Tab-separated table of C-alpha atoms in Angstrom:
chain	number	residue	atom	x	y	z
A	1	MET	CA	97.613	109.624	114.407
A	2	ASP	CA	95.515	112.583	113.589
A	3	HIS	CA	93.592	111.596	110.946
A	4	ALA	CA	91.294	108.574	110.677
A	5	ASP	CA	92.955	106.607	107.888
A	6	PRO	CA	92.450	102.853	108.850
A	7	ARG	CA	95.252	101.711	106.962
A	8	LEU	CA	97.807	103.470	109.329
A	9	VAL	CA	98.786	102.168	112.790
A	10	ALA	CA	100.104	103.470	116.187
A	11	GLY	CA	103.403	104.827	115.852
A	12	ASP	CA	103.640	105.135	112.450
A	13	PRO	CA	105.948	108.132	111.280
A	14	PRO	CA	104.215	111.157	109.499
A	15	PRO	CA	104.143	111.104	105.656
A	16	PHE	CA	107.525	111.959	104.243
A	17	PHE	CA	105.859	113.511	101.587
A	18	ALA	CA	102.679	115.240	101.319
A	19	ALA	CA	102.059	113.976	97.920
A	20	HIS	CA	104.075	111.555	96.068
A	21	VAL	CA	103.412	111.025	92.271
A	22	PHE	CA	105.051	108.461	90.036
A	23	VAL	CA	105.053	109.116	86.017
A	24	CYS	CA	105.343	105.452	84.581
A	25	CYS	CA	108.345	105.762	82.300
A	26	ASN	CA	108.394	101.984	81.037
A	27	ARG	CA	109.297	101.644	77.395
A	28	ARG	CA	108.623	98.822	75.064
A	29	ALA	CA	109.622	97.789	72.067
A	30	ASP	CA	107.757	99.670	69.001
A	31	GLY	CA	104.773	98.093	67.724
A	32	HIS	CA	104.045	95.989	71.180
A	33	LYS	CA	100.566	95.156	71.754
A	34	ARG	CA	99.978	96.697	74.818
A	35	GLY	CA	102.021	99.929	74.173
A	36	SER	CA	103.766	101.645	76.725
A	37	CYS	CA	103.587	104.962	78.445
A	38	ALA	CA	107.260	106.321	77.290
A	39	ALA	CA	106.117	105.532	73.470
A	40	ALA	CA	103.454	107.388	74.305
A	41	GLY	CA	105.611	110.464	75.555
A	42	SER	CA	105.545	109.927	79.125
A	43	GLU	CA	109.396	110.833	79.624
A	44	ALA	CA	109.134	114.278	78.528
A	45	LEU	CA	105.533	114.792	80.557
A	46	ARG	CA	107.774	113.640	83.558
A	47	ASP	CA	110.519	115.991	82.990
A	48	TYR	CA	107.677	118.806	82.511
A	49	MET	CA	106.158	118.133	85.470
A	50	LYS	CA	109.200	118.432	87.899
A	51	ALA	CA	109.993	121.564	86.651
A	52	ARG	CA	106.723	123.304	86.694
A	53	ALA	CA	106.123	121.850	90.246
A	54	LYS	CA	109.380	123.674	90.987
A	55	GLU	CA	108.471	126.872	89.362
A	56	LEU	CA	104.901	126.763	91.118
A	57	GLY	CA	106.710	126.306	94.451
A	58	LEU	CA	104.908	123.306	95.466
A	59	ARG	CA	106.432	121.808	98.602
A	60	GLY	CA	106.508	118.507	100.221
A	61	ILE	CA	105.644	116.693	96.649
A	62	ARG	CA	107.895	114.671	94.816
A	63	ILE	CA	107.544	113.546	91.235
A	64	ASN	CA	109.439	110.351	90.377
A	65	GLN	CA	109.531	108.213	87.340
A	66	ALA	CA	108.455	104.496	87.997
A	67	GLY	CA	108.902	101.238	86.184
A	68	CYS	CA	105.661	100.083	84.562
A	69	LEU	CA	102.192	100.442	86.341
A	70	ASP	CA	100.518	97.550	84.388
A	71	ARG	CA	97.970	100.403	83.032
A	72	CYS	CA	100.160	100.796	79.777
A	73	GLU	CA	96.822	100.927	77.587
A	74	PHE	CA	95.860	104.000	79.122
A	75	GLY	CA	98.789	105.774	79.085
A	76	PRO	CA	100.959	107.961	79.721
A	77	ALA	CA	99.657	106.727	83.510
A	78	LEU	CA	100.870	108.434	86.628
A	79	VAL	CA	99.422	107.874	89.876
A	80	ILE	CA	99.461	110.342	93.382
A	81	TYR	CA	99.831	108.928	96.683
A	82	PRO	CA	98.721	108.707	99.344
A	83	GLU	CA	95.303	109.016	97.826
A	84	GLY	CA	95.732	106.329	95.020
A	85	ILE	CA	94.577	108.836	91.788
A	86	TRP	CA	95.576	107.897	88.542
A	87	TYR	CA	95.582	110.160	85.630
A	88	SER	CA	96.505	109.809	81.643
A	89	PRO	CA	97.658	113.261	80.840
A	90	LYS	CA	98.715	113.658	76.945
A	91	THR	CA	99.804	117.448	77.045
A	92	ARG	CA	101.728	119.920	79.112
A	93	GLU	CA	98.588	121.701	79.327
A	94	ASP	CA	97.014	118.567	81.197
A	95	VAL	CA	99.688	118.146	83.481
A	96	ASP	CA	99.330	121.951	84.591
A	97	GLU	CA	95.768	121.045	84.965
A	98	ILE	CA	96.724	118.004	87.293
A	99	LEU	CA	99.280	120.525	89.299
A	100	VAL	CA	97.181	123.188	90.015
A	101	ALA	CA	93.908	121.508	90.270
A	102	HIS	CA	94.750	118.526	92.171
A	103	LEU	CA	98.449	119.137	93.664
A	104	GLN	CA	97.883	122.588	94.609
A	105	ALA	CA	94.269	122.673	95.127
A	106	GLY	CA	93.494	119.336	96.497
A	107	GLY	CA	90.992	118.712	93.995
A	108	ARG	CA	90.565	116.372	91.075
A	109	VAL	CA	90.823	116.779	87.048
A	110	PRO	CA	88.011	114.303	86.438
A	111	ARG	CA	88.336	114.294	82.384
A	112	LEU	CA	91.998	113.154	82.739
A	113	MET	CA	91.618	110.752	85.364
A	114	LEU	CA	91.508	106.648	85.015
A	115	THR	CA	88.557	104.801	86.327
A	116	ALA	CA	87.961	101.320	87.624
A	117	ALA	CA	87.073	100.611	83.806
A	118	ASP	CA	90.414	101.344	83.078
A	119	VAL	CA	91.911	97.774	83.312
A	120	PRO	CA	94.553	96.000	81.186
A	121	PRO	CA	93.344	93.005	79.182
A	122	ALA	CA	93.490	89.685	81.157
A	123	LYS	CA	96.331	87.807	80.597
A	124	ALA	CA	96.596	84.987	77.931
B	1	MET	CA	83.463	106.399	100.167
B	2	ASP	CA	84.051	103.468	102.509
B	3	HIS	CA	86.439	104.753	104.506
B	4	ALA	CA	87.334	107.966	106.410
B	5	ASP	CA	90.496	109.095	104.960
B	6	PRO	CA	90.212	112.880	104.294
B	7	ARG	CA	92.518	113.170	101.291
B	8	LEU	CA	89.417	111.464	99.057
B	9	VAL	CA	86.896	112.974	97.601
B	10	ALA	CA	83.494	111.963	96.735
B	11	GLY	CA	83.615	110.050	93.012
B	12	ASP	CA	87.149	108.811	93.551
B	13	PRO	CA	87.549	105.359	91.893
B	14	PRO	CA	88.331	102.693	94.460
B	15	PRO	CA	92.506	101.854	95.028
B	16	PHE	CA	93.885	100.308	91.979
B	17	PHE	CA	96.186	98.184	93.823
B	18	ALA	CA	95.579	97.617	97.732
B	19	ALA	CA	99.412	97.993	98.164
B	20	HIS	CA	102.257	99.868	95.931
B	21	VAL	CA	105.360	99.284	96.829
B	22	PHE	CA	108.191	101.758	95.295
B	23	VAL	CA	111.845	100.426	95.643
B	24	CYS	CA	114.424	103.240	94.272
B	25	CYS	CA	116.625	101.956	91.875
B	26	ASN	CA	118.401	105.058	91.357
B	27	ARG	CA	122.285	104.718	90.904
B	28	ARG	CA	124.653	107.459	91.116
B	29	ALA	CA	128.345	107.271	90.280
B	30	ASP	CA	130.577	105.488	92.334
B	31	GLY	CA	132.213	107.578	95.111
B	32	HIS	CA	128.961	109.994	95.414
B	33	LYS	CA	128.763	111.801	98.772
B	34	ARG	CA	125.166	110.727	99.085
B	35	GLY	CA	125.482	107.143	97.614
B	36	SER	CA	122.630	105.556	95.995
B	37	CYS	CA	119.934	103.004	96.496
B	38	ALA	CA	121.287	100.476	93.461
B	39	ALA	CA	124.809	101.193	94.985
B	40	ALA	CA	123.472	99.658	98.196
B	41	GLY	CA	122.017	96.890	96.432
B	42	SER	CA	118.435	97.836	95.828
B	43	GLU	CA	117.955	96.154	92.476
B	44	ALA	CA	118.789	92.718	93.567
B	45	LEU	CA	116.334	93.150	96.486
B	46	ARG	CA	113.537	94.605	93.759
B	47	ASP	CA	114.024	91.622	91.739
B	48	TYR	CA	113.944	89.363	94.920
B	49	MET	CA	110.916	90.940	96.219
B	50	LYS	CA	108.794	90.878	92.978
B	51	ALA	CA	109.828	87.005	92.500
B	52	ARG	CA	108.560	86.372	96.361
B	53	ALA	CA	105.368	88.115	96.251
B	54	LYS	CA	104.562	85.988	93.382
B	55	GLU	CA	105.559	83.153	95.348
B	56	LEU	CA	103.385	84.044	98.384
B	57	GLY	CA	100.524	84.546	95.951
B	58	LEU	CA	100.082	87.974	97.198
B	59	ARG	CA	97.313	89.522	95.276
B	60	GLY	CA	96.487	93.316	94.734
B	61	ILE	CA	100.037	94.269	95.099
B	62	ARG	CA	102.280	95.684	92.765
B	63	ILE	CA	105.970	96.314	93.209
B	64	ASN	CA	107.812	99.000	91.028
B	65	GLN	CA	111.258	100.579	90.512
B	66	ALA	CA	111.063	104.084	90.923
B	67	GLY	CA	113.711	106.936	90.313
B	68	CYS	CA	115.410	108.779	93.378
B	69	LEU	CA	112.992	108.779	96.194
B	70	ASP	CA	115.839	111.381	98.027
B	71	ARG	CA	116.184	109.612	101.020
B	72	CYS	CA	119.686	107.925	99.555
B	73	GLU	CA	121.577	108.338	102.846
B	74	PHE	CA	119.240	105.212	104.325
B	75	GLY	CA	119.092	103.205	101.119
B	76	PRO	CA	117.953	100.786	99.763
B	77	ALA	CA	115.081	102.501	100.628
B	78	LEU	CA	111.576	101.359	99.444
B	79	VAL	CA	107.968	103.070	100.445
B	80	ILE	CA	104.447	101.273	100.842
B	81	TYR	CA	101.888	103.341	99.874
B	82	PRO	CA	98.769	104.239	100.413
B	83	GLU	CA	100.047	103.676	103.764
B	84	GLY	CA	103.158	105.755	102.820
B	85	ILE	CA	105.634	103.653	105.348
B	86	TRP	CA	109.166	103.607	104.406
B	87	TYR	CA	111.531	101.068	104.604
B	88	SER	CA	115.324	99.996	104.514
B	89	PRO	CA	116.106	96.454	103.915
B	90	LYS	CA	119.416	95.333	103.531
B	91	THR	CA	118.879	91.522	102.899
B	92	ARG	CA	116.476	88.802	101.531
B	93	GLU	CA	115.240	88.055	105.251
B	94	ASP	CA	114.364	91.654	105.498
B	95	VAL	CA	112.350	91.473	102.479
B	96	ASP	CA	110.793	88.649	103.370
B	97	GLU	CA	109.917	90.079	106.804
B	98	ILE	CA	108.366	92.916	105.208
B	99	LEU	CA	106.358	91.024	102.825
B	100	VAL	CA	104.946	89.101	105.543
B	101	ALA	CA	104.408	91.194	108.237
B	102	HIS	CA	103.606	94.313	106.297
B	103	LEU	CA	101.768	92.888	102.851
B	104	GLN	CA	100.258	89.600	104.071
B	105	ALA	CA	99.232	90.650	107.501
B	106	GLY	CA	98.700	94.484	107.580
B	107	GLY	CA	101.294	95.102	110.390
B	108	ARG	CA	105.193	96.428	110.657
B	109	VAL	CA	108.557	95.877	110.786
B	110	PRO	CA	109.509	98.813	113.134
B	111	ARG	CA	113.556	97.804	113.224
B	112	LEU	CA	113.206	98.626	109.108
B	113	MET	CA	111.270	101.469	109.157
B	114	LEU	CA	112.541	104.742	108.153
B	115	THR	CA	111.741	107.091	110.686
B	116	ALA	CA	110.816	111.075	110.670
B	117	ALA	CA	114.498	111.742	111.688
B	118	ASP	CA	116.003	109.808	108.687
B	119	VAL	CA	116.210	113.096	106.263
B	120	PRO	CA	118.363	113.648	104.149
B	121	PRO	CA	121.069	116.719	104.754
B	122	ALA	CA	120.186	120.286	103.911
B	123	LYS	CA	121.412	121.128	100.389
B	124	ALA	CA	124.353	123.186	100.355
């Protein structure tokens, strides 16, 4: 191991992707009380993010759609692993900022990050 | 920060999920040369994994479907973050072993892990 992440064990392969982005593309019926990321526009933002990542020449980064990430109320939601940082981009400009500041430069975009307070309501 | 992962920066929120599993459920047309994880049975294994995780009472763990993870030739493929460990379970028993040995006990199931050699062929 070349770093100190305590979740890794001896013999683990190296990371397959340097960064792996999952964009929630779950769609619920219109009017569902939790809403859904697709209803909030996540599919178009995912398509844009994939295209822009390619244009920027970002290497070792994979951008995938995912099923419901259970943070519907704060969507469109995406999460970047292995660091486990969540964002809620609303616009293409937001996506650009995540691509450049986080995925290209290794920083963060605090104004778009979900926080520990952004939890779904308890199930009835 | 309470650990030494160099990918984290000061002020990052705590992990939203202790473990986040993404099961590739991409389906290509029958006969595609790369095959696809859904064609290899990933959807049923994903459903089983979600149900069994619930039965086992695993907490803080999310199991999601994902789009193409680009390791089609070695599918059904799944990846567990934040550790970034990839598996190719073929049966329900394989899924059980991953749930218990990896997600419950924090270990590994070496016989089912993808390795650094399991890379897709270069694009033509």
